[in-house]
Short mmCIF file of C-alpha atoms and ligand atoms in Angstrom, two decimals:
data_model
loop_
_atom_site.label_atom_id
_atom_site.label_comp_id
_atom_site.label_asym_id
_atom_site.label_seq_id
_atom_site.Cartn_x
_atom_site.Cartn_y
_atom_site.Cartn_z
CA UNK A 20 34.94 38.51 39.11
CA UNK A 21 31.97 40.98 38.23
CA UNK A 22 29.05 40.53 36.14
CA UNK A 23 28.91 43.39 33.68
CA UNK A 24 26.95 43.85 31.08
CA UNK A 25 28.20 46.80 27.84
CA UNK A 26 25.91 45.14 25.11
CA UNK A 27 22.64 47.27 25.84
CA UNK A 28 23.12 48.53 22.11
CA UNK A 29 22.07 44.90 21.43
CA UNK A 30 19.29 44.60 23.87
CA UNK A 31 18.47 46.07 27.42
CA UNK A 32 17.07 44.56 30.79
CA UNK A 33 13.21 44.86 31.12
CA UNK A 34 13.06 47.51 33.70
CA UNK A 35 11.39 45.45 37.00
CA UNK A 36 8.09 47.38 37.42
CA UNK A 37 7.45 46.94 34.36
CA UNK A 38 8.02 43.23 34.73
CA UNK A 39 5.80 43.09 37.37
CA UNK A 40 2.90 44.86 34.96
CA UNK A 41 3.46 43.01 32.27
CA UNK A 42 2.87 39.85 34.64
CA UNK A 43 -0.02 41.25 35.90
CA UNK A 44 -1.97 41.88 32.71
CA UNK A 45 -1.36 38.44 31.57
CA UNK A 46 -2.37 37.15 34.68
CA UNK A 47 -5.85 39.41 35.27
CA UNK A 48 -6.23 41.63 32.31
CA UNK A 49 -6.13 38.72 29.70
CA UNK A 50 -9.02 39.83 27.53
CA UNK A 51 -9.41 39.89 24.11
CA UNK A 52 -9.54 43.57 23.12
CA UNK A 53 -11.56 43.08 20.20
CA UNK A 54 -14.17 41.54 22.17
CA UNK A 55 -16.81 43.95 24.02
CA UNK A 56 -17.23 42.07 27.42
CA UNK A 57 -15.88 44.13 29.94
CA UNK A 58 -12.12 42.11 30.53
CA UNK A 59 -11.80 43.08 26.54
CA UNK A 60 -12.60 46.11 26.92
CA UNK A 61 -10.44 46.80 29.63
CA UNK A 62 -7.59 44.96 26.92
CA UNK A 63 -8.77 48.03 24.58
CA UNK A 64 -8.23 50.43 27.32
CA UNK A 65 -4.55 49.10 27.59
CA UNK A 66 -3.98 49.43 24.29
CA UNK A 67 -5.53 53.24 23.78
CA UNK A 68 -3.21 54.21 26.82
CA UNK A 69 0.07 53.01 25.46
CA UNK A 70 -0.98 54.45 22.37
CA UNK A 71 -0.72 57.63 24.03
CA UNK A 72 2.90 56.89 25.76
CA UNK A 73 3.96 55.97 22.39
CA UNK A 74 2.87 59.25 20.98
CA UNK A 75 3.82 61.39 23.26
CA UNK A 76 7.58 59.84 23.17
CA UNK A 77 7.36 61.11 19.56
CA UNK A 78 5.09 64.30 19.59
CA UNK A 79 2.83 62.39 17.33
CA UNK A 80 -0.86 61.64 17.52
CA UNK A 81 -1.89 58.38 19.26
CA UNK A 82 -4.10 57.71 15.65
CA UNK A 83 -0.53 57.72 13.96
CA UNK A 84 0.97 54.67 16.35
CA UNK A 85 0.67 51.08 14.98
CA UNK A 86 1.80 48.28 17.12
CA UNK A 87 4.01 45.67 15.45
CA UNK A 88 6.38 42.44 16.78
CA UNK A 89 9.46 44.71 17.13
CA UNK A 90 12.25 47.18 14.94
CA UNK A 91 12.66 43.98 12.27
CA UNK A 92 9.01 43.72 11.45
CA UNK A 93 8.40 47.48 11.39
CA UNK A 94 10.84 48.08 9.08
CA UNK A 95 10.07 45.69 6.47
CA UNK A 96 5.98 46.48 7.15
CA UNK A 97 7.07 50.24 6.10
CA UNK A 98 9.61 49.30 3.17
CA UNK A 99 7.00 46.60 2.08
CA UNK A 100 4.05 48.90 2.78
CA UNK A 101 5.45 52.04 0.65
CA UNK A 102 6.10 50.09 -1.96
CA UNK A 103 3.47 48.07 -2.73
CA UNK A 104 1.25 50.96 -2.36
CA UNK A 105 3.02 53.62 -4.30
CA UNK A 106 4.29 51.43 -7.17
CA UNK A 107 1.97 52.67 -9.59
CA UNK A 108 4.00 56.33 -9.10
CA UNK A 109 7.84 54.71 -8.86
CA UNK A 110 10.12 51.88 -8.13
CA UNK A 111 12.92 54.03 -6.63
CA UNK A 112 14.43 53.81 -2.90
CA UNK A 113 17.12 55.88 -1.72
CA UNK A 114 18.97 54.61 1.80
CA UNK A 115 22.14 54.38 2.99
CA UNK A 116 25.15 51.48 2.90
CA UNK A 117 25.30 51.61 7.16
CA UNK A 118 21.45 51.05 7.53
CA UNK A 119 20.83 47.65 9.93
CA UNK A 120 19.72 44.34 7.84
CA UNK A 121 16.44 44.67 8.45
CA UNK A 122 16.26 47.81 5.89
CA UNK A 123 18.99 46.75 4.13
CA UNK A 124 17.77 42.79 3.38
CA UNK A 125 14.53 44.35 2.81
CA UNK A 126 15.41 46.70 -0.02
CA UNK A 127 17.73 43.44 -1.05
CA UNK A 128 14.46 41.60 -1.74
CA UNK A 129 12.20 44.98 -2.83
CA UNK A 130 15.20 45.19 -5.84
CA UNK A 131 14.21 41.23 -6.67
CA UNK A 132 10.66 42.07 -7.06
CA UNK A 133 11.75 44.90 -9.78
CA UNK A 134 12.22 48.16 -7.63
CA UNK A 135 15.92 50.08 -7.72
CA UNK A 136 17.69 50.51 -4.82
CA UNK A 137 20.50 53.77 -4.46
CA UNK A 138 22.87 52.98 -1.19
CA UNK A 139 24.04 56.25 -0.02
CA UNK A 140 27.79 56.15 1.03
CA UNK A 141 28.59 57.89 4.21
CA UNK A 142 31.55 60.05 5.19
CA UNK A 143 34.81 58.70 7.88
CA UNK A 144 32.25 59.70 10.87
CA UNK A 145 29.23 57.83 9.79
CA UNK A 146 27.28 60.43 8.34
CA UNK A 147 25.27 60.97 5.10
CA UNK A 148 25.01 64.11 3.33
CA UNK A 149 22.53 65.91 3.12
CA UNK A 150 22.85 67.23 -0.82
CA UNK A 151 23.93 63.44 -1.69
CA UNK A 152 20.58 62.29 -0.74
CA UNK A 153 18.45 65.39 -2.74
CA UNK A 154 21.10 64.19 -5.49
CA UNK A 155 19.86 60.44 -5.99
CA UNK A 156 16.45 61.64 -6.14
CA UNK A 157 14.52 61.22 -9.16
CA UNK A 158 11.29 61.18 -10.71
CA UNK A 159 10.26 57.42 -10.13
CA UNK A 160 11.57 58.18 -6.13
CA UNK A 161 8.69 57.16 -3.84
CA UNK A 162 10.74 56.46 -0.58
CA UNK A 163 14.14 58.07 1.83
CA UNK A 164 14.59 55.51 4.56
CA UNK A 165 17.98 56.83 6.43
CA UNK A 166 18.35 55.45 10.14
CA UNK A 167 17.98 58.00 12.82
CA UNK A 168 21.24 56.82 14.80
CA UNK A 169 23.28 53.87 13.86
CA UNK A 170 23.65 50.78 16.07
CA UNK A 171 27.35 50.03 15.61
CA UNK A 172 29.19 53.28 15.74
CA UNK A 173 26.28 55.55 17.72
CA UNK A 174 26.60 58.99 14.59
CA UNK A 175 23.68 60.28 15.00
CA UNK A 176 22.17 61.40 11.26
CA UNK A 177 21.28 64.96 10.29
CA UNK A 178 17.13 63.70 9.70
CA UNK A 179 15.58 67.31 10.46
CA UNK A 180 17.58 68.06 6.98
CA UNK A 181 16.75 65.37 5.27
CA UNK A 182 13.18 65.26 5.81
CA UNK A 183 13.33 68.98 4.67
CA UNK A 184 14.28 67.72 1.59
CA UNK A 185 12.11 64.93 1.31
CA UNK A 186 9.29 67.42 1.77
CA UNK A 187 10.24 69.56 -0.54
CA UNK A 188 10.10 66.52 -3.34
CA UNK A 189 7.27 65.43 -2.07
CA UNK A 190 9.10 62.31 -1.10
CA UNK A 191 8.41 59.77 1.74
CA UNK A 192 10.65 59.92 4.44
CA UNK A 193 11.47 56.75 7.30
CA UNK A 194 13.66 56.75 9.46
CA UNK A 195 14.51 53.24 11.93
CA UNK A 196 15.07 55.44 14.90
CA UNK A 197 15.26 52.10 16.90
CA UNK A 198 18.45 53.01 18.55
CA UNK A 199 17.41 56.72 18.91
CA UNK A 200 14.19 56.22 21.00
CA UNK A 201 13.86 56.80 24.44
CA UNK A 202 17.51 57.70 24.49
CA UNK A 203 17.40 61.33 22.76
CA UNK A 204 14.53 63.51 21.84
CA UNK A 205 12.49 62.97 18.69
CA UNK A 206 9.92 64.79 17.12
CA UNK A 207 8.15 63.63 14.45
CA UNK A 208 7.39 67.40 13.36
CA UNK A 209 10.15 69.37 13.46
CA UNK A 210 12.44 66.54 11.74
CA UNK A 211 9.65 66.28 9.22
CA UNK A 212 9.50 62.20 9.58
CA UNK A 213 6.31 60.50 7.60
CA UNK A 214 7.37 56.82 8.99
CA UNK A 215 8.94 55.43 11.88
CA UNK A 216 10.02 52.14 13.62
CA UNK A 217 10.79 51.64 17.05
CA UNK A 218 11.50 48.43 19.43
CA UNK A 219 10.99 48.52 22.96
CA UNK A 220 13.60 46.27 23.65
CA UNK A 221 16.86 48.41 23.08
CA UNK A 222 15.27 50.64 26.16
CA UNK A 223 14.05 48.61 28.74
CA UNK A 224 10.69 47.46 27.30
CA UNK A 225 9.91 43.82 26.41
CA UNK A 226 11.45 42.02 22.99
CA UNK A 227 9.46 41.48 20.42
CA UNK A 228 7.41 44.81 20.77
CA UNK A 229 7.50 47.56 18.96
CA UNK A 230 5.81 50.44 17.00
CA UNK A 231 5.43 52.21 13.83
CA UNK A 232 4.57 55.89 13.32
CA UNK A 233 2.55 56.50 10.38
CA UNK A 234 2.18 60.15 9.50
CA UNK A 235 -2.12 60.90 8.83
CA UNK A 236 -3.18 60.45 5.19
CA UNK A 237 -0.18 58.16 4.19
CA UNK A 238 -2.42 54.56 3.75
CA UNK A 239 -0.05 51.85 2.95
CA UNK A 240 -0.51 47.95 2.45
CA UNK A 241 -0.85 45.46 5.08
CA UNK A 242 2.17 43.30 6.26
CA UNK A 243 0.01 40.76 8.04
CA UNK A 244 -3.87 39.92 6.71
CA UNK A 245 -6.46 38.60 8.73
CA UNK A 246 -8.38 40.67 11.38
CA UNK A 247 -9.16 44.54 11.23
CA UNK A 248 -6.63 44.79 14.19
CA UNK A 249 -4.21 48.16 13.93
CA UNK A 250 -6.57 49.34 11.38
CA UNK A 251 -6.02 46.36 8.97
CA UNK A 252 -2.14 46.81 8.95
CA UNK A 253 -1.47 44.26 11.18
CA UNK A 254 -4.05 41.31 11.79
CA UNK A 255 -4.03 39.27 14.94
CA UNK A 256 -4.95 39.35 18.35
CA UNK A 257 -2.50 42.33 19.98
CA UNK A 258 -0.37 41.66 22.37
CA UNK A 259 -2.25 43.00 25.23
CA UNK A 260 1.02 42.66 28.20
CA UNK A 261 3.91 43.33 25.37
CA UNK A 262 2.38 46.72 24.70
CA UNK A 263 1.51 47.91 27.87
CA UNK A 264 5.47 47.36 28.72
CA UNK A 265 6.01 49.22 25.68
CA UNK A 266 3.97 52.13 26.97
CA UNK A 267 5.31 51.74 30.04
CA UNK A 268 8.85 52.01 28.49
CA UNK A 269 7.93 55.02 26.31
CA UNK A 270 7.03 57.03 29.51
CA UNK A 271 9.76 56.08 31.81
CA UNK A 272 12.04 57.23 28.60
CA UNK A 273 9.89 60.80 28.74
CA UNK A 274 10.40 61.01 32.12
CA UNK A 275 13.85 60.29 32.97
CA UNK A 276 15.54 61.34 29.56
CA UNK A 277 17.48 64.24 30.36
CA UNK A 278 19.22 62.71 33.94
CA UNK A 279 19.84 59.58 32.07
CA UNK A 280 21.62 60.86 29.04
CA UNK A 281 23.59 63.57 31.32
CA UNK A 282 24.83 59.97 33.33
CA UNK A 283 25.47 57.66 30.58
CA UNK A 284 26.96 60.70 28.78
CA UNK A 285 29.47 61.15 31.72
CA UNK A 286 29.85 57.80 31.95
CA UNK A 287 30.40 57.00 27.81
CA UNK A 288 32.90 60.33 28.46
CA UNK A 289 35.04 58.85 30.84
CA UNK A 290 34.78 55.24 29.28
CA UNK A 291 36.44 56.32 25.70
CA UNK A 292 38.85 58.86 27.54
CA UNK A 293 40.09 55.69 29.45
CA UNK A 294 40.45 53.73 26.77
CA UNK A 295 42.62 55.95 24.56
CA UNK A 296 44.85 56.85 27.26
CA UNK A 297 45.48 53.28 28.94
CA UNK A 298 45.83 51.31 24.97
CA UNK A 299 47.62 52.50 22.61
CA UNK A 300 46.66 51.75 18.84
CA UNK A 301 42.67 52.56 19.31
CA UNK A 302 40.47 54.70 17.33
CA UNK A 303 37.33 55.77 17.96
CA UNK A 304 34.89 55.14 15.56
CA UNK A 305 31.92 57.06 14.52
CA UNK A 306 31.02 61.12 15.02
CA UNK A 307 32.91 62.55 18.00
CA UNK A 308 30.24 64.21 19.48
CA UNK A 309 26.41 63.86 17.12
CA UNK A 310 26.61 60.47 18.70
CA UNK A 311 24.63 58.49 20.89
CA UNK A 312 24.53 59.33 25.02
CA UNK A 313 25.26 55.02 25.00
CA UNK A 314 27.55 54.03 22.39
CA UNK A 315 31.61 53.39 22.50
CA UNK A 316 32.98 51.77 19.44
CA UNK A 317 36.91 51.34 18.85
CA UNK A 318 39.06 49.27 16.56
CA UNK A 319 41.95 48.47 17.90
CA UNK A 320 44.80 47.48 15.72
CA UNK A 321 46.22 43.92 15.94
CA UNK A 322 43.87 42.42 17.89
CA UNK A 323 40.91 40.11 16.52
CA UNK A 324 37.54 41.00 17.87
CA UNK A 325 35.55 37.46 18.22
CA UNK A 326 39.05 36.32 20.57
CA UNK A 327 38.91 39.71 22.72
CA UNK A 328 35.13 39.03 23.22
CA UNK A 329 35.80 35.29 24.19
CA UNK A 330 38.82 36.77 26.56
CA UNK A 331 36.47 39.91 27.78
CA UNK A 332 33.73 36.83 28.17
CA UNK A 333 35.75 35.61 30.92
CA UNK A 334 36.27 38.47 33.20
CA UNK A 335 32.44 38.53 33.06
CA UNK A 336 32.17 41.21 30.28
CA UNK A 337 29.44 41.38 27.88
CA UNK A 338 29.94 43.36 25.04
CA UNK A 339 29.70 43.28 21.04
CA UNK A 340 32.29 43.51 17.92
CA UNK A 341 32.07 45.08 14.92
CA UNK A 342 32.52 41.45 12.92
CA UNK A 343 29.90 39.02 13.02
CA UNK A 344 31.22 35.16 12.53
CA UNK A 345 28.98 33.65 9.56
CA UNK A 346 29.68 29.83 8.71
CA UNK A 347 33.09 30.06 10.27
CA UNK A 348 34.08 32.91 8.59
CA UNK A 349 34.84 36.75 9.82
CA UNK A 350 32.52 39.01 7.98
CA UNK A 351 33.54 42.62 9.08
CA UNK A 352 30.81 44.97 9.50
CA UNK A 353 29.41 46.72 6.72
CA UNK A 354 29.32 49.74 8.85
CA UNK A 355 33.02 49.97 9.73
CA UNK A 356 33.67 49.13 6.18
CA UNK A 357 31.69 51.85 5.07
CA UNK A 358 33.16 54.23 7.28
CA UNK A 359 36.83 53.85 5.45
CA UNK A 360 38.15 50.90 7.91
CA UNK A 361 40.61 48.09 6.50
CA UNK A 362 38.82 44.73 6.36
CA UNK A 363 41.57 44.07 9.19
CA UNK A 364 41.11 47.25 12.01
CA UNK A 365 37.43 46.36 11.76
CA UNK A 366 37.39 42.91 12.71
CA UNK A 367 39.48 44.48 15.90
CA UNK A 368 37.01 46.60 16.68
CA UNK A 369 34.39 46.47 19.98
CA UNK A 370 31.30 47.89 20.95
CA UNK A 371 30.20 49.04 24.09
CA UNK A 372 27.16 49.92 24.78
CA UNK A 373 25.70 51.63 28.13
CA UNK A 374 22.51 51.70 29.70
CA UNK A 375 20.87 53.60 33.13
CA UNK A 376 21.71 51.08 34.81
CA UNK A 377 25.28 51.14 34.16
CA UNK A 378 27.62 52.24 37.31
CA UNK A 379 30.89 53.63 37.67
CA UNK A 380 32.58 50.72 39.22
CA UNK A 381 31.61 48.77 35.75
CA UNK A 382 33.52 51.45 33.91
CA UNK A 383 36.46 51.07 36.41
CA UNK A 384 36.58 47.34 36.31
CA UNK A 385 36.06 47.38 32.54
CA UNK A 386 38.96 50.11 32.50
CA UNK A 387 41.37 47.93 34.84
CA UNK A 388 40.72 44.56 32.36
CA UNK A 389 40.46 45.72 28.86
CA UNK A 390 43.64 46.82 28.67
CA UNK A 391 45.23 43.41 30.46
CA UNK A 392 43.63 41.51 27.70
CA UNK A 393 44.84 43.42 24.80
CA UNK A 394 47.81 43.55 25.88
CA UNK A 395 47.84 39.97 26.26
CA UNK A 396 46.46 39.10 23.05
CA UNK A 397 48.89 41.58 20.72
CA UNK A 398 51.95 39.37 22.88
CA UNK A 399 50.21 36.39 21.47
CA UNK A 400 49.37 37.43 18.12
CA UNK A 401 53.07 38.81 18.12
CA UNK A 402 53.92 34.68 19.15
CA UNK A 403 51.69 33.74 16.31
CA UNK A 404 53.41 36.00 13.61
CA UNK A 405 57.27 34.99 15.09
CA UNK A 406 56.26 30.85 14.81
CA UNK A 407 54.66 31.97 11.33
CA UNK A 408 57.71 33.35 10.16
CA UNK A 409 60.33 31.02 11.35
CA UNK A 410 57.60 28.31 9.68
CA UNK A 411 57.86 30.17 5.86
CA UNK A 412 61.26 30.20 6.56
CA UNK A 413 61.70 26.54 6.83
CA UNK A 414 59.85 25.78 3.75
CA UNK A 415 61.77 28.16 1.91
CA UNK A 416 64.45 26.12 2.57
C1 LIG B 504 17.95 46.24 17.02
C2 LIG B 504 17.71 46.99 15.77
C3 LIG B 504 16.70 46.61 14.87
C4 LIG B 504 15.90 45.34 15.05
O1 LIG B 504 14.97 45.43 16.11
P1 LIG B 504 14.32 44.07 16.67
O2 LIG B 504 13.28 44.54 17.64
O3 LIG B 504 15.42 43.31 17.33
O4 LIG B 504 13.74 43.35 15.51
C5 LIG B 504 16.48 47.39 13.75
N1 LIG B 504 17.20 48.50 13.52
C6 LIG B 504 18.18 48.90 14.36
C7 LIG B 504 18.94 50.15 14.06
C8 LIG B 504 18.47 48.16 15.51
O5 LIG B 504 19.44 48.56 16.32
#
């Protein structure tokens, strides 16, 4: 049996060098970088360099990067942040109905503390339009937070556009691009983004890092008080090692961006053309091709997702479904239910996710097993149903 591992969409491996960094600055460059000894200074030094990574991943300006705990905390510091500061000019968010929890939670709890909250639908691919977002906007609108790529079904969201017309209102404009960093180009100016969150995690930087980009001249309140650290947005000592793996991250991205996404692409390619022709039933969810270079997502009808990752668990597959169990319960994913899916097809449905370090022989294995295991699970099911039947039958009698 192989070890392999399709749930990078959830979290990635912490790329070894960078390990090895990371354990070296807690080991020797432990200083306080508020302090102005020489070890703290050389703490400041780390943090003014990953700054830059940081920046340059984004074609922003290092004085625009704020470091925060990870893509959670950055998007509630920015939800939180807008609208404390600009509730004097409107209580109005506009967002979408596929945006992850932490923006979604967030505006949950902004619309208990009196703001209004409009959740965009999306069309069968995934995407927002455009016009439906200038169309929600009104006068008390101080904030547009539409994810950059979705994390369940990879469609990758038409933001240049958007922040066009956020401009042109005069509107803020985030965008949790925590699945779209280091995996496809961004830049902050030509897609006319005012606030972003990122996570080093989900590409082979250490968890709970992340950043923020905060476009000049937008001053918003702070999440955390306490020290003047991250210019008063975010008190408490920084964490000197996490950072300098998220810089490290942010330039391995820059560097190897364009190989990587032509390999995972080719990979992804021949992972969903596999699928389809080797099970019958699937469908592939999310845009066809404005999609991420890493993300697979089917439903596939008649099969229960938590069992086929128990089942896919065994062969030594790791991998995600689109229905999350909550108290016992199946709660399908807001996502696929937003994208037109039955209650039913979405709870079937399964995410993989690749990564750089995926090979081919993963995809082949994965290939050769999948379809085993649905097939043995719809002859099951098909068990189930038969026993169900005859069972109704006798108590009819
Ligand atoms: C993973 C993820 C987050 C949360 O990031 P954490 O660093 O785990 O807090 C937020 N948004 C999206 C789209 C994600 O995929």
């Amino acid at each position: 049996m192989q070890n392999v591992y399709f749930d990078n969409g959830a979290t990635t491996k912490v790329l070894p060098q960078i390990a090895t960094a990371m354990a070296d600055a807690m080991v020797n460059n432990y200083g306080n970088p508020s302090s102005i000894y020489r070890l703290g200074q050389q703490g400041k030094e780390v943090l003014d360099d990953a700054r830059e990574r940081v920046a340059e991943l984004l074609t922003a300006s290092p004085k625009e990067i704020i470091f925060t705990g990870g893509g959670s905390e950055g998007d509630t510091m920015l939800l939180r942040g807008v609208a404390q500061a600009f509730s004097t000019k409107g209580k109005h968010i506009v967002t979408t109905a596929v945006e992850h929890h932490a923006i979604l939670h967030t505006c949950q709890q902004l619309e208990k503390e009196g703001f209004t909250v409009t959740y965009l639908p999306v069309d069968e691919q995934g995407l927002v339009a455009p016009e439906t977002v200038e169309a929600a906007l009104t006068k008390e609108t101080i904030l547009i937070s539409v994810m950059y790529a979705n994390n369940e079904i990879g469609t990758i969201m038409p933001i240049k556009e958007i922040g066009a017309i956020a401009r042109k209102h005069g509107i803020l404009f985030h965008t949790d691009a925590v699945q779209a960093a280091g995996h496809i180009p961004i830049d902050v100016q030509a897609d006319n983004i005012d606030l972003l969150t990122l996570t080093a995690h989900k590409f082979h930087g250490p968890k709970g890092t992340g950043a923020v980009y905060i476009r000049q001249g937008i001053t918003l309140k702070p999440l955390i008080y306490g020290g003047a650290q991250e210019k008063g947005l975010r008190a408490g000592t920084e964490n000197t090692s996490g950072i300098l793996g998220l810089g490290l991250a942010c330039s391995h991205a820059v560097e190897h961006m364009l190989e990587n996404r032509r390999k995972i692409t080719a990979l992804r390619n021949k992972l969903i053309d596999g699928i389809r022709s080797n099970i019958s039933g699937v469908r592939l969810n999310g845009h066809q091709e404005q999609r991420l270079p890493n993300n697979v997502n089917f439903s596939i009808s008649d099969i229960e997702g938590e069992t086929l990752l128990l089942l896919l668990d065994l062969a030594g597959i790791a991998a995600s479904s689109g229905s999350a169990c909550s108290a016992g319960a199946l709660d399908p994913s807001h996502v696929l239910l937003a994208i037109g899916l039955s209650p039913e097809l979405a709870r079937g449905s399964l995410r993989l996710t690749l990564s750089e370090f995926t090979t081919e022989e993963e995809v082949d294995y994965l290939l050769v097993e999948l379809p085993k295991i649905v097939e043995r699970l719809r002859f099951s099911q098909l068990g189930i149903k038969k026993i169900g039947k005859v069972e109704k039958d006798v108590k009819l009698r």
